[in-house]
Coordinates of C-alpha atoms in Angstrom, one line a residue:
X845 CA 69.9 -64.8 26.6
X846 CA 67.4 -67.5 25.9
X847 CA 64.2 -67.9 23.9
X848 CA 61.2 -68.4 26.0
X849 CA 58.7 -70.8 24.4
X850 CA 56.4 -71.3 27.4
X851 CA 55.3 -70.0 30.8
X852 CA 57.2 -72.9 32.4
X853 CA 60.4 -71.9 30.8
X854 CA 60.0 -68.3 32.0
X855 CA 59.2 -69.5 35.5
X856 CA 62.4 -71.6 35.4
X857 CA 64.4 -68.5 34.5
X858 CA 62.8 -66.6 37.3
X859 CA 63.2 -69.3 39.9
X860 CA 67.0 -69.4 39.3
X861 CA 67.3 -65.7 40.1
X862 CA 69.0 -64.6 43.3
X863 CA 71.2 -61.8 44.7
X864 CA 74.2 -62.9 42.6
X865 CA 72.1 -63.7 39.5
X866 CA 69.7 -60.8 39.5
X867 CA 69.4 -59.9 35.8
X868 CA 67.8 -62.2 33.2
X869 CA 67.5 -61.4 29.5
X870 CA 65.1 -63.4 27.4
X871 CA 63.3 -63.3 24.1
X872 CA 59.7 -64.1 23.4
X873 CA 59.2 -64.9 19.7
X874 CA 56.9 -62.3 18.1
X875 CA 57.1 -60.0 21.1
X876 CA 60.8 -59.0 21.6
X877 CA 63.6 -59.0 24.0
X878 CA 63.0 -58.5 27.7
X879 CA 65.3 -57.7 30.6
X880 CA 64.1 -58.8 34.1
X881 CA 65.8 -57.4 37.2
X882 CA 65.3 -58.9 40.6
X883 CA 64.9 -56.4 43.3
X884 CA 65.0 -57.9 46.8
X885 CA 62.2 -57.0 49.2
X886 CA 63.1 -54.3 51.7
X887 CA 62.5 -55.9 55.1
X888 CA 62.4 -52.4 56.7
X889 CA 59.3 -51.5 54.6
X890 CA 56.1 -52.4 56.4
X891 CA 53.8 -54.8 54.5
X892 CA 50.1 -54.3 54.1
X893 CA 49.6 -57.0 56.7
X894 CA 51.8 -55.0 59.1
X895 CA 49.7 -51.9 58.5
X896 CA 46.5 -53.9 59.1
X897 CA 47.8 -55.4 62.3
X898 CA 48.7 -51.9 63.6
X899 CA 45.3 -50.4 62.5
X900 CA 42.2 -52.3 63.6
X901 CA 39.9 -50.2 61.3
X902 CA 42.1 -51.0 58.3
X903 CA 42.1 -54.7 59.3
X904 CA 38.3 -54.8 59.5
X905 CA 38.0 -53.0 56.1
X906 CA 40.3 -55.5 54.5
X907 CA 38.3 -58.5 56.0
X908 CA 35.0 -57.0 54.8
X909 CA 36.5 -56.4 51.3
X910 CA 37.7 -59.9 51.1
X911 CA 34.2 -61.3 52.1
X912 CA 32.6 -59.1 49.4
X913 CA 35.1 -60.3 46.8
X914 CA 34.5 -64.0 47.7
X915 CA 30.7 -63.4 47.3
X916 CA 31.3 -61.7 43.9
X917 CA 29.9 -58.4 45.2
X918 CA 32.7 -56.2 44.0
X919 CA 32.8 -53.9 41.0
X920 CA 35.6 -53.6 38.5
X921 CA 37.0 -50.2 37.7
X922 CA 35.8 -50.6 34.1
X923 CA 32.3 -51.4 35.4
X924 CA 32.3 -48.2 37.5
X925 CA 33.6 -46.1 34.7
X926 CA 31.0 -47.5 32.3
X927 CA 28.2 -46.7 34.7
X928 CA 29.1 -43.0 34.9
X929 CA 27.7 -40.4 32.6
X930 CA 28.8 -36.8 32.0
X931 CA 26.1 -35.6 34.5
X932 CA 28.0 -37.4 37.2
X933 CA 30.9 -35.0 36.9
X934 CA 31.1 -31.5 38.4
X935 CA 30.9 -28.9 35.6
X936 CA 32.5 -25.5 36.3
X937 CA 30.6 -22.9 34.3
X938 CA 32.9 -20.0 35.1

């Protein structure tokens, strides 16, 4: 187990991980001890890109979303929640 003093040190630990060396324990002063476990990607699981390639509507939606993000037209979850008031929720009076 090593003490991590910088992001670069942590990335060095992570970059050395592989199938045989899949567990890394490290300590961050003032935070505590961490155990990092490498889980290999499952090649059988379809990626989001695979799903988009198979579904033209999803592909188009992702492209439009990316354009809006690049134009800073998106809204954060916090912004959405902050914009809601109690009147925006359905109230069951029963």
